[in-house]
Amino acid sequence: MTEEWQGWREAAQTALYGDEGFYRSPVRSPDGPAGHFRTSVHASPLFARAVAALLARTAAELGVGTVDLVDVGAGRGELLTGVLAAVPEGLEVIPYGVEVTARPPGLDPRIVWCAEPPRGVTGLLFANEWLDNVPVEVAEADGDGVARYVQVRSPDGAERPGPPVTGADAEWLERWWPLSAPGERAEIGLPRDLAWARAVGSLEAGLAVAVDYAHVRGRRPPFGTLTGFRGGREVHPVPDGSCDLTAHVALDACAAAVTRGVAELTDQRAALGRLGVFGDRPPLGLAASDPAGYLRALSAAGEAAELTARGGLGDFGWLLHRVGAGLR
């Protein structure tokens, strides 16, 4: 680990994905991402069932009986396992798990484990909380309003102002997250735009979905969102490999980076509602006619309410990118 000053992108890349990085080290993360933070996948099996419904709908719109499912940032394969258990009978699925770590033991043998999204697939590419872990530079406006790179020291997370932001990074800031007042900060999302464009480009036809903490132009947080997570708790972001490093995603910029297909931005509450996930309580009459059924429905409603809650998971951004004819 270097004690020299670095830009946040370089420091985070090493801290997360280096040989001893947070996502690669079995010592730091023996349980994978699930050991440090709770995503929609871990919150309820309803999420995997909704993705299975989306996969089936995509296959129907493509008019195919065999469909590819690519899970980008697959963790330990939790989402893929849940979706495969929920797909409708008669639909053949070819599943891919895209992750930097080695294949988890005991994973369904049907799942192809790979480091990059496979090319030329037809079906659904799903990236749940992946883009927020694509490292980016951090910029801050100095006393004169000039955007400068923020440099960080890996062992302790100390920061200092670096050189002015220039080139493609400066163009990105000007278009998507302009800084002017001293002390304002931004995460320069250009690497995420390029990563998303590559992911969508791997599809021959189908639907690509990114689900993440997100914001759009005009509603950016004035001081950025860079933070860390360890053991289920939010912690100060220190790029020493001991914690997850994450920042919310400018999904509108990601959408504009893709020149093919049709993009749509919505939130998780609306997206899951289209897939039949609602947090409505079951009718009380069911408690008298079918007490066990009422309790099951009540439990499912509670899980659905968490997935769609305002101020929580329901506010997550969904970027849906359709590629190919016939997709609605």
Coordinates of C-alpha atoms in Angstrom, one line a residue:
M1 CA 0.0 0.0 0.0
T2 CA 1.4 3.4 -1.0
E3 CA 1.6 6.3 1.4
E4 CA 1.9 8.7 -1.5
W5 CA -0.9 11.1 -2.5
Q6 CA -3.1 9.7 -5.2
G7 CA -6.3 10.6 -7.0
W8 CA -9.4 8.9 -5.6
R9 CA -9.9 6.7 -8.6
E10 CA -6.5 5.1 -8.5
A11 CA -6.6 4.7 -4.7
A12 CA -10.1 3.1 -4.8
Q13 CA -9.2 0.8 -7.7
T14 CA -6.3 -0.7 -5.6
A15 CA -8.3 -0.7 -2.4
L16 CA -11.3 -2.5 -3.9
Y17 CA -9.8 -4.7 -6.6
G18 CA -6.1 -5.0 -6.0
D19 CA -4.6 -8.4 -5.0
E20 CA -5.4 -7.7 -1.3
G21 CA -8.3 -5.4 -2.0
F22 CA -11.7 -5.4 -0.3
Y23 CA -13.5 -7.4 -3.0
R24 CA -10.7 -9.9 -3.7
S25 CA -9.4 -10.7 -0.2
P26 CA -11.1 -13.8 1.4
V27 CA -9.8 -12.5 4.7
R28 CA -11.4 -9.1 4.5
S29 CA -14.7 -10.3 2.9
P30 CA -15.1 -14.0 3.6
D31 CA -18.9 -13.7 3.1
G32 CA -18.6 -11.4 0.1
P33 CA -20.6 -8.1 -0.2
A34 CA -23.5 -9.5 1.8
G35 CA -21.2 -9.5 4.9
H36 CA -20.9 -5.7 4.7
F37 CA -24.1 -4.3 3.3
R38 CA -27.7 -5.3 2.6
T39 CA -29.0 -4.9 -1.0
S40 CA -32.5 -5.5 -2.3
V41 CA -31.3 -9.1 -3.2
H42 CA -30.7 -9.8 0.4
A43 CA -33.7 -8.0 1.7
S44 CA -36.3 -10.3 0.1
P45 CA -36.7 -13.2 -2.4
L46 CA -39.4 -11.0 -4.0
F47 CA -36.6 -9.1 -5.7
A48 CA -35.3 -12.2 -7.5
R49 CA -38.8 -13.2 -8.4
A50 CA -39.4 -9.7 -9.9
V51 CA -36.2 -10.1 -11.9
A52 CA -37.3 -13.5 -13.1
A53 CA -40.6 -11.9 -14.2
L54 CA -38.6 -9.2 -16.1
L55 CA -36.5 -11.9 -17.7
A56 CA -39.6 -13.8 -18.9
R57 CA -41.2 -10.7 -20.2
T58 CA -38.0 -9.8 -22.1
A59 CA -37.9 -13.3 -23.6
A60 CA -41.5 -13.0 -24.7
E61 CA -40.9 -9.6 -26.3
L62 CA -37.8 -11.0 -28.1
G63 CA -39.8 -14.1 -29.2
V64 CA -37.3 -16.6 -27.9
G65 CA -37.6 -19.7 -25.8
T66 CA -33.9 -19.6 -24.6
V67 CA -32.7 -16.4 -23.0
D68 CA -29.4 -15.2 -21.6
L69 CA -29.2 -13.7 -18.1
V70 CA -26.1 -11.7 -17.2
D71 CA -25.7 -10.6 -13.6
V72 CA -23.0 -7.9 -13.4
G73 CA -21.5 -7.6 -10.0
A74 CA -22.8 -11.0 -9.0
G75 CA -21.4 -11.2 -5.5
R76 CA -21.7 -14.8 -4.4
G77 CA -24.4 -15.6 -7.0
E78 CA -27.4 -14.8 -4.7
L79 CA -29.5 -13.1 -7.3
L80 CA -28.8 -15.7 -10.0
T81 CA -29.7 -18.5 -7.6
G82 CA -33.0 -16.8 -6.8
V83 CA -33.9 -16.0 -10.3
L84 CA -33.2 -19.6 -11.5
A85 CA -35.5 -20.9 -8.8
A86 CA -38.3 -18.5 -10.0
V87 CA -38.3 -18.6 -13.8
P88 CA -41.5 -19.9 -15.4
E89 CA -41.5 -23.5 -16.5
G90 CA -40.5 -23.9 -20.1
L91 CA -38.2 -21.0 -20.3
E92 CA -34.6 -22.0 -20.8
V93 CA -32.1 -19.7 -19.2
I94 CA -28.3 -19.4 -19.8
P95 CA -27.0 -17.6 -16.7
Y96 CA -23.7 -15.7 -16.4
G97 CA -22.2 -14.3 -13.2
V98 CA -19.8 -11.4 -13.8
E99 CA -17.5 -10.9 -10.8
V100 CA -13.8 -10.2 -10.0
T101 CA -13.6 -13.0 -7.4
A102 CA -13.3 -16.7 -8.0
R103 CA -16.4 -18.8 -8.5
P104 CA -18.1 -19.5 -5.2
P105 CA -18.2 -23.2 -4.1
G106 CA -21.5 -24.9 -4.5
L107 CA -22.9 -22.6 -7.1
D108 CA -25.5 -24.0 -9.6
P109 CA -23.4 -25.7 -12.3
R110 CA -25.5 -24.0 -15.0
I111 CA -24.0 -20.6 -14.1
V112 CA -21.1 -19.5 -16.2
W113 CA -18.7 -17.5 -14.0
C114 CA -16.7 -14.8 -15.8
A115 CA -14.7 -11.6 -15.2
E116 CA -16.4 -9.6 -18.0
P117 CA -19.9 -9.5 -19.6
P118 CA -20.0 -12.1 -22.4
R119 CA -20.5 -10.6 -25.9
G120 CA -23.4 -11.1 -28.2
V121 CA -25.9 -12.3 -25.7
T122 CA -29.7 -12.0 -26.1
G123 CA -31.8 -11.4 -23.0
L124 CA -31.4 -9.5 -19.8
L125 CA -28.3 -7.9 -18.4
F126 CA -28.9 -6.9 -14.8
A127 CA -26.4 -4.8 -12.7
N128 CA -27.6 -4.3 -9.1
E129 CA -25.4 -2.0 -7.1
W130 CA -22.5 -2.4 -9.5
L131 CA -21.9 1.1 -10.9
D132 CA -21.5 2.7 -7.5
N133 CA -18.4 0.5 -7.0
V134 CA -16.7 1.6 -10.3
P135 CA -14.0 4.0 -9.0
V136 CA -14.1 7.6 -10.0
E137 CA -12.2 10.8 -9.4
V138 CA -13.4 13.3 -6.8
A139 CA -13.3 17.0 -7.5
E140 CA -13.7 20.0 -5.2
A141 CA -14.0 23.7 -6.0
D142 CA -11.2 25.8 -4.4
G143 CA -11.5 29.3 -3.0
D144 CA -11.6 30.7 -6.5
G145 CA -14.3 28.3 -7.7
V146 CA -11.8 26.2 -9.8
A147 CA -12.5 22.5 -9.8
R148 CA -9.5 20.6 -8.6
Y149 CA -8.9 16.8 -8.2
V150 CA -9.0 15.7 -4.6
Q151 CA -6.0 13.6 -3.7
V152 CA -6.1 11.0 -0.9
R153 CA -3.5 9.2 1.3
S154 CA -4.4 5.5 1.4
P155 CA -3.4 4.5 5.0
D156 CA -5.6 7.1 6.7
G157 CA -7.9 8.7 4.1
A158 CA -6.4 12.2 4.6
E159 CA -7.2 14.5 1.6
R160 CA -5.6 17.5 0.0
P161 CA -6.4 19.6 -3.2
G162 CA -4.6 18.5 -6.3
P163 CA -4.2 20.0 -9.8
P164 CA -7.1 21.6 -11.7
V165 CA -9.5 19.2 -13.5
T166 CA -8.8 19.2 -17.2
G167 CA -9.7 17.3 -20.4
A168 CA -12.6 14.9 -20.7
D169 CA -13.1 15.0 -16.9
A170 CA -13.6 18.8 -17.1
E171 CA -16.0 18.4 -20.0
W172 CA -18.0 15.8 -17.9
L173 CA -18.2 18.2 -14.9
E174 CA -19.3 21.1 -17.1
R175 CA -22.1 19.0 -18.6
W176 CA -23.2 16.9 -15.7
W177 CA -22.1 18.3 -12.4
P178 CA -20.8 21.9 -12.6
L179 CA -19.0 23.2 -9.5
S180 CA -18.7 26.9 -8.7
A181 CA -19.0 27.7 -5.0
P182 CA -15.9 27.0 -2.9
G183 CA -16.1 23.6 -1.1
E184 CA -18.6 22.0 -3.5
R185 CA -17.6 18.5 -4.4
A186 CA -18.5 16.1 -7.2
E187 CA -17.7 12.5 -8.2
I188 CA -16.6 12.5 -11.9
G189 CA -18.8 9.7 -13.3
L190 CA -17.0 9.3 -16.7
P191 CA -15.6 5.9 -15.9
R192 CA -19.1 4.7 -15.0
D193 CA -20.5 6.1 -18.2
L194 CA -17.9 4.1 -20.2
A195 CA -18.4 1.0 -18.1
W196 CA -22.2 1.1 -18.7
A197 CA -21.8 1.7 -22.4
R198 CA -19.5 -1.4 -22.6
A199 CA -22.1 -3.4 -20.7
V200 CA -25.0 -2.4 -22.9
G201 CA -22.7 -3.0 -25.9
S202 CA -22.3 -6.6 -25.0
L203 CA -26.0 -7.2 -25.8
E204 CA -27.0 -8.4 -29.2
A205 CA -30.6 -7.7 -28.3
G206 CA -32.5 -7.4 -25.0
L207 CA -32.7 -5.3 -21.9
A208 CA -29.9 -3.9 -19.8
V209 CA -30.8 -2.7 -16.3
A210 CA -28.7 -0.8 -13.8
V211 CA -30.1 -0.4 -10.3
D212 CA -28.2 1.9 -7.9
Y213 CA -28.1 4.8 -5.5
A214 CA -28.6 7.6 -8.0
H215 CA -29.1 11.3 -8.6
V216 CA -29.7 13.4 -11.7
R217 CA -28.6 16.8 -12.9
G218 CA -30.2 19.6 -11.0
R219 CA -30.5 17.5 -7.9
R220 CA -26.9 16.5 -7.3
P221 CA -25.7 16.6 -3.6
P222 CA -23.5 19.7 -3.2
F223 CA -20.7 17.9 -1.3
G224 CA -20.8 14.5 -3.1
T225 CA -21.7 11.1 -1.7
L226 CA -18.4 9.2 -1.3
T227 CA -18.6 6.9 1.8
G228 CA -17.5 3.5 3.1
F229 CA -19.2 0.4 4.5
R230 CA -17.8 -2.3 6.7
G231 CA -19.6 -5.0 8.6
G232 CA -23.0 -3.5 7.9
R233 CA -22.1 0.0 9.1
E234 CA -21.3 3.2 7.3
V235 CA -17.7 4.3 8.0
H236 CA -15.3 7.0 6.9
P237 CA -14.0 6.2 3.4
V238 CA -10.4 5.1 3.7
P239 CA -8.8 3.5 0.7
D240 CA -6.8 0.9 2.6
G241 CA -8.7 -2.2 1.5
S242 CA -10.6 -2.5 4.8
C243 CA -13.9 -1.2 3.6
D244 CA -16.2 -0.9 0.7
L245 CA -15.9 2.5 -1.1
T246 CA -19.0 3.7 -2.8
A247 CA -20.6 6.9 -4.3
H248 CA -24.0 7.5 -5.8
V249 CA -24.3 7.2 -9.6
A250 CA -25.2 9.9 -12.1
L251 CA -27.5 7.6 -14.0
D252 CA -28.7 10.3 -16.4
A253 CA -25.1 10.6 -17.6
C254 CA -24.8 6.8 -17.9
A255 CA -28.0 6.8 -20.0
A256 CA -26.6 9.5 -22.4
A257 CA -23.3 7.6 -22.9
V258 CA -25.1 4.8 -24.8
T259 CA -25.8 5.7 -28.4
R260 CA -27.9 2.6 -29.4
G261 CA -31.3 1.5 -28.2
V262 CA -33.8 3.4 -26.0
A263 CA -33.1 4.4 -22.3
E264 CA -35.6 5.0 -19.5
L265 CA -35.0 6.3 -16.0
T266 CA -37.3 5.5 -13.2
D267 CA -37.2 4.5 -9.5
Q268 CA -37.4 1.1 -7.9
R269 CA -40.9 1.7 -6.5
A270 CA -42.3 2.2 -9.9
A271 CA -40.2 -0.5 -11.6
L272 CA -41.2 -3.2 -9.1
G273 CA -44.8 -2.0 -9.2
R274 CA -44.8 -2.9 -13.0
L275 CA -43.6 -6.4 -12.0
G276 CA -46.3 -6.9 -9.4
V277 CA -44.4 -6.0 -6.2
F278 CA -46.6 -3.9 -4.0
G279 CA -46.5 -3.3 -0.2
D280 CA -50.3 -3.3 0.2
R281 CA -51.6 -5.2 3.2
P282 CA -53.8 -8.2 2.5
P283 CA -57.6 -7.8 3.2
L284 CA -58.5 -8.5 6.8
G285 CA -61.2 -10.9 5.6
L286 CA -58.5 -13.3 4.5
A287 CA -57.5 -13.7 8.1
A288 CA -60.8 -15.3 8.9
S289 CA -61.1 -17.5 5.7
D290 CA -57.5 -18.5 5.4
P291 CA -55.4 -17.6 8.5
A292 CA -52.2 -19.2 7.2
G293 CA -52.6 -17.6 3.8
Y294 CA -53.2 -14.2 5.5
L295 CA -49.9 -14.5 7.5
R296 CA -48.0 -15.5 4.3
A297 CA -49.5 -12.5 2.4
L298 CA -48.8 -10.2 5.4
S299 CA -45.1 -11.3 5.4
A300 CA -44.8 -10.8 1.7
A301 CA -46.4 -7.3 2.0
G302 CA -43.9 -6.4 4.6
E303 CA -41.0 -7.4 2.4
A304 CA -42.5 -5.6 -0.6
A305 CA -42.9 -2.5 1.5
E306 CA -39.2 -2.5 2.3
L307 CA -38.2 -2.9 -1.3
T308 CA -40.5 -0.1 -2.4
A309 CA -40.2 2.3 0.6
R310 CA -39.8 6.0 0.0
G311 CA -36.6 7.2 1.6
G312 CA -35.2 3.7 1.3
L313 CA -34.8 1.0 -1.4
G314 CA -37.8 2.4 -3.3
D315 CA -35.8 5.5 -4.2
F316 CA -33.1 3.6 -5.9
G317 CA -32.7 4.6 -9.5
W318 CA -33.4 2.1 -12.3
L319 CA -31.9 2.7 -15.7
L320 CA -33.5 0.5 -18.3
H321 CA -31.8 0.3 -21.7
R322 CA -33.6 -1.6 -24.5
V323 CA -31.6 -2.9 -27.4
G324 CA -33.2 -4.4 -30.5
A325 CA -36.5 -4.3 -32.3
G326 CA -39.8 -5.4 -30.6
L327 CA -38.9 -4.4 -27.0
R328 CA -41.4 -2.2 -25.2

